[in-house]
PDB file of C-alpha atoms and ligand atoms in Angstrom:
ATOM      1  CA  UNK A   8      30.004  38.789 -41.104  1.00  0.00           C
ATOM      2  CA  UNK A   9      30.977  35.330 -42.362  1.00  0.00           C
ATOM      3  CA  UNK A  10      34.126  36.366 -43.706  1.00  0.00           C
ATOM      4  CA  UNK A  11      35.008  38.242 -40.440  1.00  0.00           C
ATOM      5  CA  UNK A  12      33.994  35.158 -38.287  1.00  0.00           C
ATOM      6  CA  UNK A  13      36.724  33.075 -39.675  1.00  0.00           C
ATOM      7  CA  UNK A  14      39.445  35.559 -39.992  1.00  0.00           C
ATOM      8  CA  UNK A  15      38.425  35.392 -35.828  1.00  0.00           C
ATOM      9  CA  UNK A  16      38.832  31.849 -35.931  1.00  0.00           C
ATOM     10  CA  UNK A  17      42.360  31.524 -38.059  1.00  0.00           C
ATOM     11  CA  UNK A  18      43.908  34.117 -35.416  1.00  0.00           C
ATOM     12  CA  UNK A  19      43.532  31.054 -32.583  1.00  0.00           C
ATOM     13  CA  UNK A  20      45.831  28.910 -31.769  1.00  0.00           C
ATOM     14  CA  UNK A  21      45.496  25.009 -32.678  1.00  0.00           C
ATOM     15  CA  UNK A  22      44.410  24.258 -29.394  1.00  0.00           C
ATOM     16  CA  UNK A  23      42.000  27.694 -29.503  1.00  0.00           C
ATOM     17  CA  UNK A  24      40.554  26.094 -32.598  1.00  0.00           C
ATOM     18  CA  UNK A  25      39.457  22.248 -31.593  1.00  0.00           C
ATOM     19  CA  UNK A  26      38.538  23.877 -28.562  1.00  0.00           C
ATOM     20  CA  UNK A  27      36.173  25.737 -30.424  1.00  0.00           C
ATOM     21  CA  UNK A  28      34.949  23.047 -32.803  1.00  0.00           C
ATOM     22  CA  UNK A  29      33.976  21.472 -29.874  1.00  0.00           C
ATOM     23  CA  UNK A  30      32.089  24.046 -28.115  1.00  0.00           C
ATOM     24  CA  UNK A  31      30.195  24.497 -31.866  1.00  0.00           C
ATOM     25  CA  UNK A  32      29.358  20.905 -31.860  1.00  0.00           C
ATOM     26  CA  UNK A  33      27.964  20.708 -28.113  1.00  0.00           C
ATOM     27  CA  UNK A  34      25.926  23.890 -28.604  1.00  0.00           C
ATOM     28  CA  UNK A  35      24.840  23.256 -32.072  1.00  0.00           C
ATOM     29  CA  UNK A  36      24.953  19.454 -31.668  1.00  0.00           C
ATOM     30  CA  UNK A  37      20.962  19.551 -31.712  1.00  0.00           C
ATOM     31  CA  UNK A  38      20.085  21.504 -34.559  1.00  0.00           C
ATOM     32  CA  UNK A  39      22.962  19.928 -36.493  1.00  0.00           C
ATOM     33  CA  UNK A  40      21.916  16.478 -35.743  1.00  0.00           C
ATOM     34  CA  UNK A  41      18.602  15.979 -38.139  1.00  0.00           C
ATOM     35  CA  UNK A  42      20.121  17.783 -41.258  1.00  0.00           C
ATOM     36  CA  UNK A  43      23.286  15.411 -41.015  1.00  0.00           C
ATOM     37  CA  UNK A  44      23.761  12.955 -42.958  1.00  0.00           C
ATOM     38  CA  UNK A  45      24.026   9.855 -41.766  1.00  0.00           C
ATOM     39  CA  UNK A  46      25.912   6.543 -43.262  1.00  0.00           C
ATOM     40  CA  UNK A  47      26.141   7.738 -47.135  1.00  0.00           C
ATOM     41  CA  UNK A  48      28.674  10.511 -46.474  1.00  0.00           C
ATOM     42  CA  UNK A  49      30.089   9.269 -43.533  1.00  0.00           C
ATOM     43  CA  UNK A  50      31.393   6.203 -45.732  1.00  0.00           C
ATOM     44  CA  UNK A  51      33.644   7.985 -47.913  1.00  0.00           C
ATOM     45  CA  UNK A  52      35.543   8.684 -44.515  1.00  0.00           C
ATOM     46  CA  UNK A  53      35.516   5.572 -42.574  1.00  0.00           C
ATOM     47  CA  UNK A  54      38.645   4.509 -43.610  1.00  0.00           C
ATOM     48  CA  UNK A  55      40.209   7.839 -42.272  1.00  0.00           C
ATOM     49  CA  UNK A  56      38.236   7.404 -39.329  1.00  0.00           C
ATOM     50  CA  UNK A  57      39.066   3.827 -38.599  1.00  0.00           C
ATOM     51  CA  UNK A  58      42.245   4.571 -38.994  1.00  0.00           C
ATOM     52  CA  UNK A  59      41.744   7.796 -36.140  1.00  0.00           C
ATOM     53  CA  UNK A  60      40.285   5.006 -33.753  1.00  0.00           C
ATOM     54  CA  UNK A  61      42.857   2.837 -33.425  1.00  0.00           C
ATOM     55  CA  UNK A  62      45.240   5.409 -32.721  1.00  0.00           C
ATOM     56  CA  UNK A  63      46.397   6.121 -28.779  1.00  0.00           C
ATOM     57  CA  UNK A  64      44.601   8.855 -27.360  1.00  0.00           C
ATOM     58  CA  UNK A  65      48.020  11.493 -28.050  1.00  0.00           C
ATOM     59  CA  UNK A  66      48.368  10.459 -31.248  1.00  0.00           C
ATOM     60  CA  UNK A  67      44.339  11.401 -32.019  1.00  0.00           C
ATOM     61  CA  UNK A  68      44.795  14.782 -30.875  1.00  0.00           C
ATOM     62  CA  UNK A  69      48.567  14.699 -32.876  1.00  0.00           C
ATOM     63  CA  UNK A  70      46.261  13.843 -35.939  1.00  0.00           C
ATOM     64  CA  UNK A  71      43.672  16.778 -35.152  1.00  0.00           C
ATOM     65  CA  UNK A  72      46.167  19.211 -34.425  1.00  0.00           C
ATOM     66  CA  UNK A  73      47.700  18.115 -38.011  1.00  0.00           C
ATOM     67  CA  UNK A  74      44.718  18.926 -39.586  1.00  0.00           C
ATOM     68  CA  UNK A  75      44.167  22.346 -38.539  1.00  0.00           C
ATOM     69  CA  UNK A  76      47.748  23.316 -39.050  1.00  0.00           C
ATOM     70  CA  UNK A  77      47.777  21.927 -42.626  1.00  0.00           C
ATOM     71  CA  UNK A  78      50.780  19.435 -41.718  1.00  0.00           C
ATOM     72  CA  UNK A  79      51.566  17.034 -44.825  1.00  0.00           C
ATOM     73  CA  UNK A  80      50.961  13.763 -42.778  1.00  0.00           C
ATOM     74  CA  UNK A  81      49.165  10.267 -44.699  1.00  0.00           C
ATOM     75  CA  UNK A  82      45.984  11.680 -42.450  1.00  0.00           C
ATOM     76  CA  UNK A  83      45.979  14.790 -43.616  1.00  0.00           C
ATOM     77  CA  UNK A  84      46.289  14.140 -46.835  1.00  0.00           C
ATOM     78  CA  UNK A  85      43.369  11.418 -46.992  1.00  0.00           C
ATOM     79  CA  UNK A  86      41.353  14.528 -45.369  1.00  0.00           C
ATOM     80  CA  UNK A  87      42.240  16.566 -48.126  1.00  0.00           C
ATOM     81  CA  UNK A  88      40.395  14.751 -50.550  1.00  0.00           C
ATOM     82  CA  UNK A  89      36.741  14.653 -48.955  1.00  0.00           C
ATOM     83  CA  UNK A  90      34.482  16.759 -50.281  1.00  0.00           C
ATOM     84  CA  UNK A  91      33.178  19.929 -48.009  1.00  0.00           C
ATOM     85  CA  UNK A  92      30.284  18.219 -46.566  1.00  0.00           C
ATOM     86  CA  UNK A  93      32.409  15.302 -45.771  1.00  0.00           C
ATOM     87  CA  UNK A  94      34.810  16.754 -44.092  1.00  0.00           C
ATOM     88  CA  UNK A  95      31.606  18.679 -41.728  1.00  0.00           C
ATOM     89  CA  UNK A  96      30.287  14.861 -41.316  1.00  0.00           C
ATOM     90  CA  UNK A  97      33.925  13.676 -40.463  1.00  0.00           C
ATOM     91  CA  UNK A  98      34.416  16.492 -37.846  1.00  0.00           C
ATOM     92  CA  UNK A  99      31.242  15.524 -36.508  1.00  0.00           C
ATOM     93  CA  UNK A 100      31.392  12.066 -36.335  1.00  0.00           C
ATOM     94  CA  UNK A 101      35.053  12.861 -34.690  1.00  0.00           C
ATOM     95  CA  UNK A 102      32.722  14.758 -31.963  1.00  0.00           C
ATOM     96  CA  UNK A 103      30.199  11.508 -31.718  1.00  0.00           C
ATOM     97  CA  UNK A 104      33.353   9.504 -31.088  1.00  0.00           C
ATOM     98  CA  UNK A 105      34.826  11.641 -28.534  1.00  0.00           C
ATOM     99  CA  UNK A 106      31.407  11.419 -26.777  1.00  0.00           C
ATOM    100  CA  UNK A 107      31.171   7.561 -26.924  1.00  0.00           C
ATOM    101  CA  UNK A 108      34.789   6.949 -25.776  1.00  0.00           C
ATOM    102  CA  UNK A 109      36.508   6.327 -28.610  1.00  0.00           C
ATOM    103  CA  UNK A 110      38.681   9.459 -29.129  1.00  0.00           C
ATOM    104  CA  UNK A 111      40.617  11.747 -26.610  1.00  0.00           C
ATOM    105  CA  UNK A 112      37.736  13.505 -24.596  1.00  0.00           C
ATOM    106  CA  UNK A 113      38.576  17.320 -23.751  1.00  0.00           C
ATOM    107  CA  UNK A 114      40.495  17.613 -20.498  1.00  0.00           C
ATOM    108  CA  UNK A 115      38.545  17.065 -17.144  1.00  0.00           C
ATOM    109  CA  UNK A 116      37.207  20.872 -16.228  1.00  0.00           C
ATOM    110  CA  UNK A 117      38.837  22.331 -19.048  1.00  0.00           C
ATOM    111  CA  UNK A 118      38.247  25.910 -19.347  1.00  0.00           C
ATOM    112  CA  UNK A 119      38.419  27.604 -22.828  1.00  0.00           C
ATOM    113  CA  UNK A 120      40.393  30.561 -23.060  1.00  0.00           C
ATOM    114  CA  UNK A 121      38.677  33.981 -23.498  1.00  0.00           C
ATOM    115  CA  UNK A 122      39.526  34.171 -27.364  1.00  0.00           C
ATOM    116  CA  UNK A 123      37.687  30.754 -27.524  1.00  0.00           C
ATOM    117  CA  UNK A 124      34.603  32.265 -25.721  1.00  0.00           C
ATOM    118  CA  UNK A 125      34.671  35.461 -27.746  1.00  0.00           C
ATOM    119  CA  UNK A 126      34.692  33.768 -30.721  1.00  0.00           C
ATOM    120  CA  UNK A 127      31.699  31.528 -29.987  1.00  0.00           C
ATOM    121  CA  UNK A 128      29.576  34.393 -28.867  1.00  0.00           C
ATOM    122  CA  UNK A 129      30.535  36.054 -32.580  1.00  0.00           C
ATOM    123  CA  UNK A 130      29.752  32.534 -34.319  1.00  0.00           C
ATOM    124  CA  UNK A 131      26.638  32.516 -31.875  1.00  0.00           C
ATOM    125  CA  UNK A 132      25.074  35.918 -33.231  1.00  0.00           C
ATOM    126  CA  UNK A 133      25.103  34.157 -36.694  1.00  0.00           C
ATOM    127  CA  UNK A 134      22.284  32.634 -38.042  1.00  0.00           C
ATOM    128  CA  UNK A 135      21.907  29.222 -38.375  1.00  0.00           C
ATOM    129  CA  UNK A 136      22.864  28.886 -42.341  1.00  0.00           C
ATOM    130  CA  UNK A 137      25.580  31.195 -41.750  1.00  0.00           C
ATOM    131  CA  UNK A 138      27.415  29.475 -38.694  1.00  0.00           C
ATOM    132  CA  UNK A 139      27.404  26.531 -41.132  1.00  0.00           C
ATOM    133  CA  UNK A 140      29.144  28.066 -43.985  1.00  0.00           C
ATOM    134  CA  UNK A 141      31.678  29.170 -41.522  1.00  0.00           C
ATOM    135  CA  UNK A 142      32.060  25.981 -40.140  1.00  0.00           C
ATOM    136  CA  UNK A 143      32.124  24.555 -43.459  1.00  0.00           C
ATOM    137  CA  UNK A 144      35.124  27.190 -44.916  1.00  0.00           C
ATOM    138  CA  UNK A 145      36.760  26.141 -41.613  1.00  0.00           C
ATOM    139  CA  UNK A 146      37.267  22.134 -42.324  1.00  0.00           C
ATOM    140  CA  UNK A 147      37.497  23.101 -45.900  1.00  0.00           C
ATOM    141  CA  UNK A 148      40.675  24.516 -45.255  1.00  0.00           C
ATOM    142  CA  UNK A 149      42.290  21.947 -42.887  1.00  0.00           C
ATOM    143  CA  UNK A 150      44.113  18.949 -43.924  1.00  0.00           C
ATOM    144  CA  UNK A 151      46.498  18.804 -47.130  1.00  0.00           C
ATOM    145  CA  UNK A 152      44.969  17.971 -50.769  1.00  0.00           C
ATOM    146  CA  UNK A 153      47.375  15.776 -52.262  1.00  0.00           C
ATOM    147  CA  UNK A 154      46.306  17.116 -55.933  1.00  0.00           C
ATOM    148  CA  UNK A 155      47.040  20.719 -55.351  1.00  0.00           C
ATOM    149  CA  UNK A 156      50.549  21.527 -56.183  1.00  0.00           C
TER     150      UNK A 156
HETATM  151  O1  45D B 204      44.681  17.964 -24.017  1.00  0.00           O
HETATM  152  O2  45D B 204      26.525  16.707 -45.368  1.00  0.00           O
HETATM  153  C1  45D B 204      42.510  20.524 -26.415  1.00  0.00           C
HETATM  154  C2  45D B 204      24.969  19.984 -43.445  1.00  0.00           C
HETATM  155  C3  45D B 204      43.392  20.983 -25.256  1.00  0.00           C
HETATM  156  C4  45D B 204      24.169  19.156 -44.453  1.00  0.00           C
HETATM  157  C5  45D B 204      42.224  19.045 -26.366  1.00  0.00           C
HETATM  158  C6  45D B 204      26.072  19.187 -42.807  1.00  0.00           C
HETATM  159  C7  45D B 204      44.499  20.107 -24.957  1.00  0.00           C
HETATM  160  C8  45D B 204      25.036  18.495 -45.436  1.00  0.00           C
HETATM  161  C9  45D B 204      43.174  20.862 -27.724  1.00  0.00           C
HETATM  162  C10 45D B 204      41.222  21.347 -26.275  1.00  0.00           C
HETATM  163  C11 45D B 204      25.573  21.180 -44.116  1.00  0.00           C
HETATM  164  C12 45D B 204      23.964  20.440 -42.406  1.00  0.00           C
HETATM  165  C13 45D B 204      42.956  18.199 -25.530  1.00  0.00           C
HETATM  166  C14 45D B 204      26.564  18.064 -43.464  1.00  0.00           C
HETATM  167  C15 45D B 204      44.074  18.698 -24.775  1.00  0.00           C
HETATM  168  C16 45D B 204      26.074  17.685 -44.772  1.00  0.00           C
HETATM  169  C17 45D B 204      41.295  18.356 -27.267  1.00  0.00           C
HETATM  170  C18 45D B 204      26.638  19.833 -41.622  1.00  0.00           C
HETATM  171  C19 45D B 204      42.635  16.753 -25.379  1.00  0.00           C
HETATM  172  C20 45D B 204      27.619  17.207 -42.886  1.00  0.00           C
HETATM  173  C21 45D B 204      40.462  18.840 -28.178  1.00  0.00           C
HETATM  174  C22 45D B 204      27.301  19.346 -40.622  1.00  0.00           C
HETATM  175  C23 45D B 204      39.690  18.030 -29.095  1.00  0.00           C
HETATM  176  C24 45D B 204      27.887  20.146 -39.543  1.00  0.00           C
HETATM  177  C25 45D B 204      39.930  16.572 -29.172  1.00  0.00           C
HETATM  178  C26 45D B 204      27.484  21.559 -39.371  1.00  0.00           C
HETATM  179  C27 45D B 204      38.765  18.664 -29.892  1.00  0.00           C
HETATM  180  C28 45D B 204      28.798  19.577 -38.749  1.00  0.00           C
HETATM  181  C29 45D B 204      37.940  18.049 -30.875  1.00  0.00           C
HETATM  182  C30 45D B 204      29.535  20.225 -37.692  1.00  0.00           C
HETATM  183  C31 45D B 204      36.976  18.751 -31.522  1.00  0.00           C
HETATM  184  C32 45D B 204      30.458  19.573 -36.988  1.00  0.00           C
HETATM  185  C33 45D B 204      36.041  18.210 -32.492  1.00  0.00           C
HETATM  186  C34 45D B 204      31.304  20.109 -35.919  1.00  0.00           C
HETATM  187  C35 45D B 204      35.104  19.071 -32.981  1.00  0.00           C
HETATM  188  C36 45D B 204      32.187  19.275 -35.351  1.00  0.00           C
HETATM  189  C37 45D B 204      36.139  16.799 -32.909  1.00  0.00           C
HETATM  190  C38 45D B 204      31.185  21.511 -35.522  1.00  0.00           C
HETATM  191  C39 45D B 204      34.103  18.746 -33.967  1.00  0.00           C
HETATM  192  C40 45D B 204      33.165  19.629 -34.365  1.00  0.00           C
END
């Protein structure tokens, strides 16, 4: 089923994708909350999240669409080298941010397209450990790791 969920995933467009991210986060933001880790993880990407911050609100999403499409950008490739985990905790804290202001909100009303909801209602019928290792092959495979040739 895992495998399956994120062949569903990688058929989506960009858009399709963070769109979906963020519908994970809101409906899993809860039970995903407590087993986060807090500050320790989170501090191997604060630089690449500072950096996300200060950008304009176009240029954030420019950034996040980079990541998903594998783009070769400075971002993408200071993604590359977090570890699994700390690219989940980056994604999240990316969601945290978008919550308290800090990085482009979705759209006003924005309604996801019907290969967004599909997919959610597959990731949905998961259990718990299992919508995290899809989540976690997901960011795993975004960004650009500046080692691999
Ligand atoms: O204008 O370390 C659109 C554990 C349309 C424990 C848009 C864990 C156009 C160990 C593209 C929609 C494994 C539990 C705009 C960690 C348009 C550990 C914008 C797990 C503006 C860390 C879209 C952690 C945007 C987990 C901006 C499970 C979308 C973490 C942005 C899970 C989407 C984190 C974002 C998740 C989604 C984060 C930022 C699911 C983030 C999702």
């Amino acid at each position: 089923a895992v495998p399956a969920t994120i062949s569903l995933v990688k058929r989506l467009s960009t858009d399709d994708q963070l769109a979906l991210l963020w519908y994970a986060y809101t409906e899993m933001g809860r039970s995903i909350t407590p087993a986060a880790p807090g500050a320790a993880r989170l501090q191997l990407a604060e630089g690449l999240l500072n950096s996300l911050k200060q950008m304009s609100h176009a240029q954030q999403l420019e950034a996040m669409r980079d990541l998903v499409e594998r783009k070769n950008t400075p971002i993408s490739r200071s993604y590359g080298i977090l570890s699994n985990n700390t690219k989940l905790a980056f994604w999240y804290e990316l969601s945290e941010l978008m919550v308290q202001g800090f990085v482009v909100p979705m759209p006003t009303g924005y309604q996801p397209s019907r290969d967004v909801n599909e997919t959610l209602a597959t990731i949905k019928q998961l259990d718990f450990g299992q919508q995290i290792t899809v989540l976690r092959k997901l960011v795993a495979d975004m960004g650009v790791d500046p080692l691999a040739d």
